[in-house]
Amino acid sequence: MRDVRRAFAATRYTPYWLDDPRRPEPCQALVQPTACDLAVVGGGFTGLWTALQAKERDPQLDVVLIESREIGWAATGRNGGFCLASLTHGLANGLERFPNEIERLEQLGHENFQALQDALARYRIDCDFEPTGTLNVALEPYQMADLRAGMATAARYGEDAVLLNQEQVRAEVASPTYLGGVWTRNGAAVLHPARLAWGLKEACLSLGVRIHEQSPVSAMERDGHVVRLTTPYGQVKARKAALATNAFSPLLRRIAHYIVPVYDYVLVTEPLSQSQMASIGWKHRQGLGDNGNQFHYYRLTADNRILWGGYDAIYHFHNGLRDELDNRPESFLKLAGHFFTTFPQLEGLRFTHAWGGAIDTCGRFCVFWGRAMAGRAAYAAGYTGLGVGASRFGATVLLDLLSGRETELTALQFVKSKPVPFPPEPLRYLGIQLTRWSLDQADRRQGRRNAWLRALDRLGLGYDS
């Protein structure tokens, strides 16, 4: 067995995206009482898009955004930088759960994807946006059958996708593990997620949004006709509040029933030389993923590093969230072994960065919404790792919900419905561990799903990607 430990000789255990000289200084903490029309809690993509769109809708609106650490510090600055048009964590998941609305949801997703690009141009946000499409590869023969079935569905909904055989897929990206693939050429891009967040921050500030970082909100209460938010050194009284706290402890207890934080881990290599790039091809720079239940996602950065993540998805008892969980050597070593199996021609390459972070997973694997405090507060959560693009749409719906008026979006069953809640502990932990074990077994048994996975499928809780 290959010894991959030498690849970590000079690794920094911090997100590559945040280890950037362009990282801005944080805004001042909230240190006094204040009041506003709209308070946004959370400085990730959903919170930033909510604040920005609120000011675009009404430039006179007084908007305050409160972030517990720094803008983009959590999932926003730790993900792989894949930006997809899908709002439903892929067409298959959307078709399974929202069959009567999927055609409109696909349209809305592509409209949102274009609106995101328009905002990048309007605010001159440089985030290394590359509309590369995605390449989904098969590593086992049974996975090719799944890809062919997915192709037929994609064609019905207008996706620009092409099926590649073994020779064709290896001509795109040279790996001895690939048996075939599907290249979807529209509705997908890769980008630098932290620079997107920092660009959205600057756009918000330019429109007059007041941003306070290093200001964790410890309590949210209804106070007559306003919502009161308490931070260590200050307080905000807002007519409306938008909650965008992702996987972290929600200010509304009801949200905790629907989401669990699952830790995902990522490696980034040193920049590839010209000869190394030539050895793998990858001229079209697609974002890649394999078609296993426990899958890898990977892509090139602007300076030709390879970001390699996924596979392990670790849940800690009682929704465990701690900084030390971001560093998991056993996951890093496993990822490194898989990396060099996929690209043996890159033997000797080193990893410059390794990190982990929590994904807010829910039972339907895509965003959901809700209102509270007689409509004065609303929330969006549950993106399950595909929120870079969908978060803009999530923010649009949040603002519609807070307006108190029914719109086309708030009338959607997609928006009105909720995922199935997770059971209390210890059943929550045991169920998640059993599911992880069963998915691993399915990968080892040519995709055959055991009785537990089949039961989840019948209940509408199945997940196979």
mmCIF file of C-alpha atoms in Angstrom, residues 293-294 311 334 434-446 453:
data_model
loop_
_atom_site.group_PDB
_atom_site.id
_atom_site.type_symbol
_atom_site.label_atom_id
_atom_site.label_comp_id
_atom_site.label_asym_id
_atom_site.label_seq_id
_atom_site.Cartn_x
_atom_site.Cartn_y
_atom_site.Cartn_z
ATOM 1 C CA ASN A 293 -22.672 6.822 -2.743
ATOM 2 C CA GLN A 294 -19.547 7.929 -0.913
ATOM 3 C CA TYR A 311 -16.082 10.714 0.673
ATOM 4 C CA LYS A 334 -7.895 8.379 3.309
ATOM 5 C CA LEU A 434 -26.382 2.882 10.060
ATOM 6 C CA THR A 435 -27.056 4.873 6.902
ATOM 7 C CA ARG A 436 -23.352 5.637 6.398
ATOM 8 C CA TRP A 437 -22.460 1.969 6.865
ATOM 9 C CA SER A 438 -25.203 0.889 4.477
ATOM 10 C CA LEU A 439 -24.080 3.331 1.774
ATOM 11 C CA ASP A 440 -20.533 2.017 2.105
ATOM 12 C CA GLN A 441 -21.826 -1.535 1.730
ATOM 13 C CA ALA A 442 -23.813 -0.542 -1.350
ATOM 14 C CA ASP A 443 -20.650 0.854 -2.939
ATOM 15 C CA ARG A 444 -18.903 -2.443 -2.228
ATOM 16 C CA ARG A 445 -21.833 -4.535 -3.563
ATOM 17 C CA GLN A 446 -22.233 -3.021 -7.027
ATOM 18 C CA LEU A 453 -31.658 1.871 2.486
#
